[in-house]
Short mmCIF file of C-alpha atoms and ligand atoms in Angstrom, two decimals:
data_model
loop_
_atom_site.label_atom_id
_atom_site.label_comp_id
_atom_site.label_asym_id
_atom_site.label_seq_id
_atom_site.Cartn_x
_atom_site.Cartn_y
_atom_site.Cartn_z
CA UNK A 12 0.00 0.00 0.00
CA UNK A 13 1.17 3.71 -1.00
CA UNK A 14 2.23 5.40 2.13
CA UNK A 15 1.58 8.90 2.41
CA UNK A 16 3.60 10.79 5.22
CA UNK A 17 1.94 13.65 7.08
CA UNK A 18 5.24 15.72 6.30
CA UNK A 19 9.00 14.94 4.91
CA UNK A 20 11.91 16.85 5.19
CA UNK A 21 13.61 17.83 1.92
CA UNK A 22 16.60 19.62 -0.42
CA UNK A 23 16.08 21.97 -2.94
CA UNK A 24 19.20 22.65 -3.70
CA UNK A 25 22.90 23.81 -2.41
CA UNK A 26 21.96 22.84 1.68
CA UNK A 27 24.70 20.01 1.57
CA UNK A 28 27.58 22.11 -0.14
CA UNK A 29 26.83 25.04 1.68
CA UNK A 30 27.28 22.63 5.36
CA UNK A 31 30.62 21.47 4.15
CA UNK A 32 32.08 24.77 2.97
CA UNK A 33 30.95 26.20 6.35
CA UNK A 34 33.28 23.53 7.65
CA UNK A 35 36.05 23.15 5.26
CA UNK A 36 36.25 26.31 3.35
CA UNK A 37 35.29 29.15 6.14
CA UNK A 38 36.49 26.53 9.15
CA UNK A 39 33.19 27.84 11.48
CA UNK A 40 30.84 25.53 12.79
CA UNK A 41 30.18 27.75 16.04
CA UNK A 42 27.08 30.75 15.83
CA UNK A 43 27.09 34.27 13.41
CA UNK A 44 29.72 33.14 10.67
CA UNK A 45 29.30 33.33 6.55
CA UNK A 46 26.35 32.03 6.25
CA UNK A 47 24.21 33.48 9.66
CA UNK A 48 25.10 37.26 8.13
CA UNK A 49 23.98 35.54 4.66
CA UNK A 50 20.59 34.62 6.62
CA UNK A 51 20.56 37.93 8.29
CA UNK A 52 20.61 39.62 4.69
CA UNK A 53 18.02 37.53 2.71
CA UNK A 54 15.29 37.77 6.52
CA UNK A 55 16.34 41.91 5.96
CA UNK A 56 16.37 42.80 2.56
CA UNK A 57 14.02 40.41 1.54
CA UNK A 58 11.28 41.35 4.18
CA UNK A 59 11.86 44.82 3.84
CA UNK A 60 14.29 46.14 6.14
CA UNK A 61 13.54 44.53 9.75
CA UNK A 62 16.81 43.67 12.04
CA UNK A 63 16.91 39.94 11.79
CA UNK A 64 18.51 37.74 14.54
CA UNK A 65 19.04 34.23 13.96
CA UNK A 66 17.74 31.32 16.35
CA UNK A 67 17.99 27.87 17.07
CA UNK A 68 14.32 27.62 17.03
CA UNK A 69 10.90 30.10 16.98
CA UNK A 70 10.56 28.79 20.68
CA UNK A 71 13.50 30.72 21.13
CA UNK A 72 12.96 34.12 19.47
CA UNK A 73 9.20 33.96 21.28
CA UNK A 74 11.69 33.86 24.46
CA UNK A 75 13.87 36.46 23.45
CA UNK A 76 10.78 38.79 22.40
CA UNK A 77 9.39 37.84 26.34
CA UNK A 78 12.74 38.94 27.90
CA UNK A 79 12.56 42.37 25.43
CA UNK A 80 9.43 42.73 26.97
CA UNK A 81 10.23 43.53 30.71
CA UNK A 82 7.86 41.63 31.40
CA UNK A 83 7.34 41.94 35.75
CA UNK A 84 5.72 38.31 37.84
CA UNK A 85 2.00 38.76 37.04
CA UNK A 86 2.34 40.82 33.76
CA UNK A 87 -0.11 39.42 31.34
CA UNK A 88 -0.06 38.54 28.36
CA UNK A 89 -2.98 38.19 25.67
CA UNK A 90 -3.16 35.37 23.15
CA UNK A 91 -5.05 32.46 21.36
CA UNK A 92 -5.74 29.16 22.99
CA UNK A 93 -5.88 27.80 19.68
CA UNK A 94 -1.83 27.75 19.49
CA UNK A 95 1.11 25.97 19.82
CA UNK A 96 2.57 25.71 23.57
CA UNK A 97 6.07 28.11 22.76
CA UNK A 98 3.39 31.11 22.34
CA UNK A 99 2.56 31.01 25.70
CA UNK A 100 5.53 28.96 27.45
CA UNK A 101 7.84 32.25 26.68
CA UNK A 102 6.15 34.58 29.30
CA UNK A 103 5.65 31.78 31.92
CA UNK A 104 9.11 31.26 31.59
CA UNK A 105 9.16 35.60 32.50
CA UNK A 106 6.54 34.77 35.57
CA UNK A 107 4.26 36.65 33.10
CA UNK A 108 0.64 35.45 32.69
CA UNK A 109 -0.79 33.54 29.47
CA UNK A 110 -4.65 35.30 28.96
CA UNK A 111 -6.36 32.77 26.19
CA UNK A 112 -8.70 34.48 24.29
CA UNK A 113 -10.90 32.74 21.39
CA UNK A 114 -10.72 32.17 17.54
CA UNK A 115 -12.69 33.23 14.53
CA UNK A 116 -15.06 31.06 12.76
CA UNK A 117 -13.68 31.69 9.42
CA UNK A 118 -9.62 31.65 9.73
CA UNK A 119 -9.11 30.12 13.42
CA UNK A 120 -7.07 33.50 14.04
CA UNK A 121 -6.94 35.25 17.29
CA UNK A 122 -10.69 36.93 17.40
CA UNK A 123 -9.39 40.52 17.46
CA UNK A 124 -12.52 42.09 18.74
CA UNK A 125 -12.87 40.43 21.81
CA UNK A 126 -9.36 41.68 23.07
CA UNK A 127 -9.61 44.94 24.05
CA UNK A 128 -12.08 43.42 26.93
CA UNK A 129 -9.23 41.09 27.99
CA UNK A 130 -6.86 43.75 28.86
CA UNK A 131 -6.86 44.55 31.80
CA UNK A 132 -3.51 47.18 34.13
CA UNK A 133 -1.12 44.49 34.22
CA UNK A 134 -1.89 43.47 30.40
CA UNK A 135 1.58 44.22 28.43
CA UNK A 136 1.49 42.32 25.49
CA UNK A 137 -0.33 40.76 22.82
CA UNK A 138 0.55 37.73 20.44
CA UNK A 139 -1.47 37.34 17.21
CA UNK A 140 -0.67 33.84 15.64
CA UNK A 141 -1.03 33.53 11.74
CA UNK A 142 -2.51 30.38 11.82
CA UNK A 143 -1.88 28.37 8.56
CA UNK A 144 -0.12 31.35 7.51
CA UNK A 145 -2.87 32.95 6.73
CA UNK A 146 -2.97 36.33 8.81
CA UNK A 147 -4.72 38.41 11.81
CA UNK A 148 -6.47 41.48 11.42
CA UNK A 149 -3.00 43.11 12.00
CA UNK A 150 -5.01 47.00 11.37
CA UNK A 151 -7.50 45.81 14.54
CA UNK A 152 -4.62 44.54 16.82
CA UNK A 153 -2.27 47.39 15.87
CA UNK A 154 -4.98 50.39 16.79
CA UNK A 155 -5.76 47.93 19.93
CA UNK A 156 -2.34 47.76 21.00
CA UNK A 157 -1.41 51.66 20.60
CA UNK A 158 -4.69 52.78 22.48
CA UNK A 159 -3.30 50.41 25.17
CA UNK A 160 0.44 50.90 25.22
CA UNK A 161 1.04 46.57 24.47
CA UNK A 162 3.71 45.39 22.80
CA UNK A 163 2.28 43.15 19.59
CA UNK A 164 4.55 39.99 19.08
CA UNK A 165 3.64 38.34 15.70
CA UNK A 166 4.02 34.50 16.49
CA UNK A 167 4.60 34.35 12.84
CA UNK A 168 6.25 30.76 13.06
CA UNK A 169 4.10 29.65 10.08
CA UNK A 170 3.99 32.19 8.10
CA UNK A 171 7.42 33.01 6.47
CA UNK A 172 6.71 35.43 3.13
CA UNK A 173 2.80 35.49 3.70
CA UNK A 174 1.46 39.02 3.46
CA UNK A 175 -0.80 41.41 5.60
CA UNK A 176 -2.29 44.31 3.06
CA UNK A 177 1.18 43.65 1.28
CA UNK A 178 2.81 44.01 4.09
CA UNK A 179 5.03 40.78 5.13
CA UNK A 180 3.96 38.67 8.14
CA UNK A 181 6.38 39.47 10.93
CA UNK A 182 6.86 43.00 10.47
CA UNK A 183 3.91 44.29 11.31
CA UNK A 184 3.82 44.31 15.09
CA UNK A 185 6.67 45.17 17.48
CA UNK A 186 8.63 41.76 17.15
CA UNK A 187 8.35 38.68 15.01
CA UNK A 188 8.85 35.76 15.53
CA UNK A 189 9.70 32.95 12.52
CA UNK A 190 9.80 29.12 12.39
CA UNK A 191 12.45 27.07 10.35
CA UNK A 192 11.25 23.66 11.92
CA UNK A 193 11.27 20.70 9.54
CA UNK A 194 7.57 21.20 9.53
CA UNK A 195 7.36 24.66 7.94
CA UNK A 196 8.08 25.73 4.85
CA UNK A 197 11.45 27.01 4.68
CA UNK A 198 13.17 24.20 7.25
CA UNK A 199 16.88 23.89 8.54
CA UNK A 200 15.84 21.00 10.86
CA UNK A 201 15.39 23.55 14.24
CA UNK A 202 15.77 27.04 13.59
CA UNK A 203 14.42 29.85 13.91
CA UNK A 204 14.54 34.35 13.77
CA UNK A 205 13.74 37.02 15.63
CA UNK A 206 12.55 40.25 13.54
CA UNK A 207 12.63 43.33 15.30
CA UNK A 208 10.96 46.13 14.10
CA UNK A 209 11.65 49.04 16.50
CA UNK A 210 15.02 50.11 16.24
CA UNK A 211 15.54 50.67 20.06
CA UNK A 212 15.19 47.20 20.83
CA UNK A 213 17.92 46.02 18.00
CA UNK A 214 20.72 46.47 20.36
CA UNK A 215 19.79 44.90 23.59
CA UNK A 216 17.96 41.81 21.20
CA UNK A 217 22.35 41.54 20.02
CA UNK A 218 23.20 41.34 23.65
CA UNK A 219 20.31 38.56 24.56
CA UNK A 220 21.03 36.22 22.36
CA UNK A 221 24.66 36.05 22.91
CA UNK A 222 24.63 35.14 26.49
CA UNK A 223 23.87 38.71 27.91
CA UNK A 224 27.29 39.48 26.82
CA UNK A 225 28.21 42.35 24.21
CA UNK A 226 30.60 39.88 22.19
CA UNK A 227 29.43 40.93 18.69
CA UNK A 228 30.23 44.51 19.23
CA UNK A 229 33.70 42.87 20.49
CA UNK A 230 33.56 41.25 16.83
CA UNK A 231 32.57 44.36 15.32
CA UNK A 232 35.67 46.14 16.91
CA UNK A 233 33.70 48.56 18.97
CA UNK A 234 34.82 47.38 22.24
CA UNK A 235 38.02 46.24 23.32
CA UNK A 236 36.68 43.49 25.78
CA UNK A 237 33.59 42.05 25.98
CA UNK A 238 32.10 40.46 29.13
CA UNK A 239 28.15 39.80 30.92
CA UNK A 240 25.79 43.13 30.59
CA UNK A 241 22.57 41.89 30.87
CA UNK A 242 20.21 38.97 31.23
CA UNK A 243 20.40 36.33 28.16
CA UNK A 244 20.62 32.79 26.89
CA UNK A 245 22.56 31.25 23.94
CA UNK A 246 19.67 31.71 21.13
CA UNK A 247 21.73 31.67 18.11
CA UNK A 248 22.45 28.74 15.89
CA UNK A 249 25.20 26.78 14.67
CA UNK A 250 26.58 27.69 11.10
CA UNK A 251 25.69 24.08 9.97
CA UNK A 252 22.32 25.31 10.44
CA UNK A 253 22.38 28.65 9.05
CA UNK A 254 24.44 26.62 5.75
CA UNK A 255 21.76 24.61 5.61
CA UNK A 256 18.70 27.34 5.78
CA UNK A 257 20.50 29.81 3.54
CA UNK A 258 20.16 26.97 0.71
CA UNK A 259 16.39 27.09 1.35
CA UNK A 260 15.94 30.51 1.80
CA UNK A 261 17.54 30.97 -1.87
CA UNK A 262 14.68 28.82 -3.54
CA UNK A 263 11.99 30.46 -0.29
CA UNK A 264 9.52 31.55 -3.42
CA UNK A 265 9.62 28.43 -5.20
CA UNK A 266 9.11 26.57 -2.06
CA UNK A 267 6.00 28.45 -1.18
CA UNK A 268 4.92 28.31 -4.52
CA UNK A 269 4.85 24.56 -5.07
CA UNK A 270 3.10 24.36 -1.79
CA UNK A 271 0.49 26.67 -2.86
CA UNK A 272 -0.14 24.13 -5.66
CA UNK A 273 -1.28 21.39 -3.77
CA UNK A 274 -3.12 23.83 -1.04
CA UNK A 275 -5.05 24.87 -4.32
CA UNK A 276 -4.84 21.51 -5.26
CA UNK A 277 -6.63 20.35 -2.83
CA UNK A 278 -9.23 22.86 -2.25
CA UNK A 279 -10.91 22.52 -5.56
CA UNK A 280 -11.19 19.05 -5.61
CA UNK A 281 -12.18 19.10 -1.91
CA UNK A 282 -14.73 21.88 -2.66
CA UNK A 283 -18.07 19.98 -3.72
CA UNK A 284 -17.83 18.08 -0.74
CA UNK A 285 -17.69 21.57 1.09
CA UNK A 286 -20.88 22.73 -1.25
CA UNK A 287 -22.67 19.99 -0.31
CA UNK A 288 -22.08 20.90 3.83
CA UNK A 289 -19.69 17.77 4.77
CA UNK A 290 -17.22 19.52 5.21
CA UNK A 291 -15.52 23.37 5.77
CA UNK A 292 -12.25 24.48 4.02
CA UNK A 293 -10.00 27.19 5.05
CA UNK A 294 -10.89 30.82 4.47
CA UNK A 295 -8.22 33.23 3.19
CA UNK A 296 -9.49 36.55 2.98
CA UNK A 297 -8.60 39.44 0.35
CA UNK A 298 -6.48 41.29 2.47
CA UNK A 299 -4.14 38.20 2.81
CA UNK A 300 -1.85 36.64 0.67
CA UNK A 301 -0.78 32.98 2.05
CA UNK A 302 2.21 30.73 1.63
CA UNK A 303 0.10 27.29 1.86
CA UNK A 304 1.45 26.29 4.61
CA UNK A 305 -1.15 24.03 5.98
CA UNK A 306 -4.07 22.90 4.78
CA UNK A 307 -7.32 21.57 6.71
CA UNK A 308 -10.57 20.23 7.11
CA UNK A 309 -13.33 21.21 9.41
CA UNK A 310 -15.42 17.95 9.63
CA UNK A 311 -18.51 18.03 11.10
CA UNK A 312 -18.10 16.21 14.56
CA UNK A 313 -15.51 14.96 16.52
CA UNK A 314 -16.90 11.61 15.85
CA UNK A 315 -16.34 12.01 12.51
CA UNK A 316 -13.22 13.27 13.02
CA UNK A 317 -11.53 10.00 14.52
CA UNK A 318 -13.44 8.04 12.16
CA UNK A 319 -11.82 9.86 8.92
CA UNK A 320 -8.61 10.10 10.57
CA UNK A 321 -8.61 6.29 11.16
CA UNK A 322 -10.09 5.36 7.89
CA UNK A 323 -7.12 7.30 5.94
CA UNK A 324 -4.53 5.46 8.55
CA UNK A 325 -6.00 2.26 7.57
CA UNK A 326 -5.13 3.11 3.86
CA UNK A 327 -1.66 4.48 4.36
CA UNK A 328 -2.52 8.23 5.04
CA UNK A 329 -0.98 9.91 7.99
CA UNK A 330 -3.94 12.66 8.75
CA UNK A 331 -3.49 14.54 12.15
CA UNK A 332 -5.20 17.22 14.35
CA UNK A 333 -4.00 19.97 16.30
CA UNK A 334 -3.78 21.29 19.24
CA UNK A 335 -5.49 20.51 22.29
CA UNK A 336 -6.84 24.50 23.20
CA UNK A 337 -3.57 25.81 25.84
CA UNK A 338 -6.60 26.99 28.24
CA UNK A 339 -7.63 23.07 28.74
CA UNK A 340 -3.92 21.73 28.75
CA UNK A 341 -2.47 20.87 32.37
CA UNK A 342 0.05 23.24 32.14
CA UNK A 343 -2.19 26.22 30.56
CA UNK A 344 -4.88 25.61 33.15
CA UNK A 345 -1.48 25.75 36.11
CA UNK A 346 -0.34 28.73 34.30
CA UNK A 347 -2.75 30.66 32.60
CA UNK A 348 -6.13 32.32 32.56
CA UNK A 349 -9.03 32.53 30.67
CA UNK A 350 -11.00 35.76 29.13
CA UNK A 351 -14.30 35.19 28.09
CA UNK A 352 -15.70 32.27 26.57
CA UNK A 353 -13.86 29.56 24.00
CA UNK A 354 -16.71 28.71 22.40
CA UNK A 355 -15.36 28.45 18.82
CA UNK A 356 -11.78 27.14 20.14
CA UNK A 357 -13.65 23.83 22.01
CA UNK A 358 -15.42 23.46 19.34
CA UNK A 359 -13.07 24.05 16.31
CA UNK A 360 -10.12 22.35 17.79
CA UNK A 361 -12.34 18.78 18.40
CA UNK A 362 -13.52 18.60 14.44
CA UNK A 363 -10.31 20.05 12.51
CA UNK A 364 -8.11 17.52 10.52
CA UNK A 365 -4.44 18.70 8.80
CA UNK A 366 -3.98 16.79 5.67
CA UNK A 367 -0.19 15.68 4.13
CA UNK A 368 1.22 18.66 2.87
CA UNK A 369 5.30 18.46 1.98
CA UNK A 370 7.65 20.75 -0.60
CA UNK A 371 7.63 16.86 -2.56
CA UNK A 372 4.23 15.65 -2.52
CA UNK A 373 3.31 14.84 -5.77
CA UNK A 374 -0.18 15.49 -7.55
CA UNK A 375 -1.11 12.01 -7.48
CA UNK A 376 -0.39 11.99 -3.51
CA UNK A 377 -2.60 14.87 -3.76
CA UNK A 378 -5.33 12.64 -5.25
CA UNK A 379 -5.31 9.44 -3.23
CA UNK A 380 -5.55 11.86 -0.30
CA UNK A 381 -9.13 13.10 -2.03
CA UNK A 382 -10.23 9.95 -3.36
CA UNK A 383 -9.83 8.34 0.45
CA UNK A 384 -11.98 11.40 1.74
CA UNK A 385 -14.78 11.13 -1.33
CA UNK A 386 -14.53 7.38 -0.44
CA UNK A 387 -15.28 8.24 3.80
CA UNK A 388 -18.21 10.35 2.73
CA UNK A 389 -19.27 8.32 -0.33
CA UNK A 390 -22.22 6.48 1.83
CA UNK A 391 -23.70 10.21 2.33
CA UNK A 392 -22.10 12.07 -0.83
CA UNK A 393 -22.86 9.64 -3.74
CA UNK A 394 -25.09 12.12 -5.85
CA UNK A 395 -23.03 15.36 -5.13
CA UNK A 396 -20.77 15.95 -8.01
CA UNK A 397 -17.97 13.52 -8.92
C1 LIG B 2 6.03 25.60 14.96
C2 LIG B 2 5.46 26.66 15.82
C3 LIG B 2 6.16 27.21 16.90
C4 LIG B 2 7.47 26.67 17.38
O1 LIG B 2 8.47 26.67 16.44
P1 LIG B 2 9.89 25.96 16.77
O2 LIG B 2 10.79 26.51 15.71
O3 LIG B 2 9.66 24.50 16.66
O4 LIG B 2 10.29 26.37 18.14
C5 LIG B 2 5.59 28.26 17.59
N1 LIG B 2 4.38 28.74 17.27
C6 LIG B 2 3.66 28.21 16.25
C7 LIG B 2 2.33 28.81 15.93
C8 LIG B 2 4.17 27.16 15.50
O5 LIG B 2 3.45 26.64 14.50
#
């Protein structure tokens, strides 16, 4: 039987050469060599001038953004449920308070009009996540955040090149915050990058990430000695890493590209079972451009989730759902708090199903996928199209 992966890692070109000339041509393996500054130009000039900071993961730069923060013990902290745990883990880790808000019907984003009622004195920041890559009402949260003196931090871990009213996801708010897992789009394995937006935070962002210390202006020459100035961790990655990401951030376009493909791919031949009310698609609206970097299903229960999930396991199809809402986890309910109801999160999050979506899936991947799906509904679908 065919096997079809929910994700695989891939090439697309130089990642290989450029790891072994980062160890036998410029002989640096350790952080901020060739290839990081390479990184640090493509994430800059690419994006539009932002200061980009390499990391070993998007956990990371949501961690460095938390310490940029201030953030003081009870600070909170506003931000989807519906969300990976780094969103919210990075201000715990600051003794700062997680305050889950709920998603829209139509894009699972943060719901941007019920935050302004979650803020309360102690509120400092907010964290819109472009879920799917597909992107917040960044006007809303912006004129939010300025009335209210927060600090916006784009969790924009999915959403590398998608765009806001043309505007590049990441450099809207204060801080962004990118993902080059193996599961995203543009992958080095782990890594990561912090944008920052706001020039005054560009220096002290330099000093974070390299141990609290002010070694890179040692590098630069601008100091004679460098030693510990303030609080930090060791954020940035190795060279192997930022050798293999620069490869992929070379062919970035082309990568979102042929995933757009199969997200289109799949919507149109997924779309007369959405006609005929089986099931919901995703929702990208005008003002949004996206990089396809998931796609989903909204089934109609969460019955019928687990049964389509197991029926395309039983024929080789690795379907999976995400995430269990932070404001129900253990951790989130230890850590967190809760601001107004989560109606459309508890619901959502029980009936949504990610299908296989990788840089090499082919079209024919593409249509077992849609044939097992026709084939679940068939019993209840026969006369609808196909
Ligand atoms: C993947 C992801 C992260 C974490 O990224 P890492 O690079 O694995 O640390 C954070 N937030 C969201 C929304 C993600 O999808």
């Amino acid at each position: 039987m065919v096997q079809i992966p929910f994700n695989k890692p891939f090439c697309v070109g130089k990642e290989l050469y450029y790891m072994a000339q980062a160890v036998m041509v410029d002989s640096h393996i350790s952080g901020d060599g060739r290839f990081t500054r390479l990184c640090h130009q493509w994430l800059e000039q690419r994006l539009n001038g932002q200061k980009a900071f390499l990391t070993h993961s998007c956990t990371a730069a949501l961690e460095m953004a938390a310490i940029l923060c201030d953030l003081q013990p009870g600070d909170e902290v506003i931000m989807p449920s519906f969300t990976f745990v780094s969103t919210a883990n990075a201000f715990v880790l600051r003794g700062a308070v997680p305050v889950f808000v709920d998603i829209r019907q139509d894009n699972l984003n943060i719901d941007e009009r019920v935050i302004e009622s979650a803020v309360t004195d102690r509120t400092k920041a907010v964290v819109p996540v472009h879920y799917a890559g597909v992107a917040c009402d960044m006007d809303a949260i912006m004129s939010i955040a300025e009335s209210k003196q927060l600090i916006v931090i784009e969790d924009a871990a999915q959403a590398l090149l998608s765009t806001y009213k043309n505007a590049y996801l990441g450099t809207v708010g204060h801080f962004g915050c990118l993902s080059f897992h193996e599961t995203k789009n543009v992958i080095s394995g782990e890594g990561g990058a912090l944008l920052v937006n706001q020039p005054e935070f560009a220096e002290r962002a330099e000093i974070i990430r390299e141990k609290g210390t002010n070694r890179s202006k040692f590098f630069r020459g601008e100091i004679d000695k460098y030693s510990w100035v303030d609080l930090g961790s060791s954020f940035l990655p190795s060279e192997l890493i930022a050798a293999f990401l620069y490869a992929q951030l070379e062919h970035a376009e082309h990568i979102n590209r042929t995933r757009r493909i199969i997200f289109d791919r799949y919507y149109s031949e997924l779309q007369p079972l959405a006609r005929s009310g089986h099931i919901r698609l995703p929702f990208i609206s005008e003002e949004c451009s996206s990089n396809g970097h998931l796609f989903y299903i909204i089934t109609r229960s969460p019955e019928e989730r687990s049964g389509l999930i197991e029926s395309l396991k039983s024929n080789g199809v690795h379907a999976i759902f995400h995430y269990v809402p932070l404001h129900s986890s253990q951790a989130g309910r230890k850590f967190g708090k809760v601001a107004g109801p989560m109606t459309v999160t508890d619901d959502l999050s029980e009936r949504i199903v990610r299908l296989p979506l990788y840089y090499a899936m082919t079209p024919e991947e593409v249509d077992r996928v849609v044939e097992l799906i026709w084939n679940f509904y068939k019993p209840q679908a026969g006369q609808n199209g196909r």
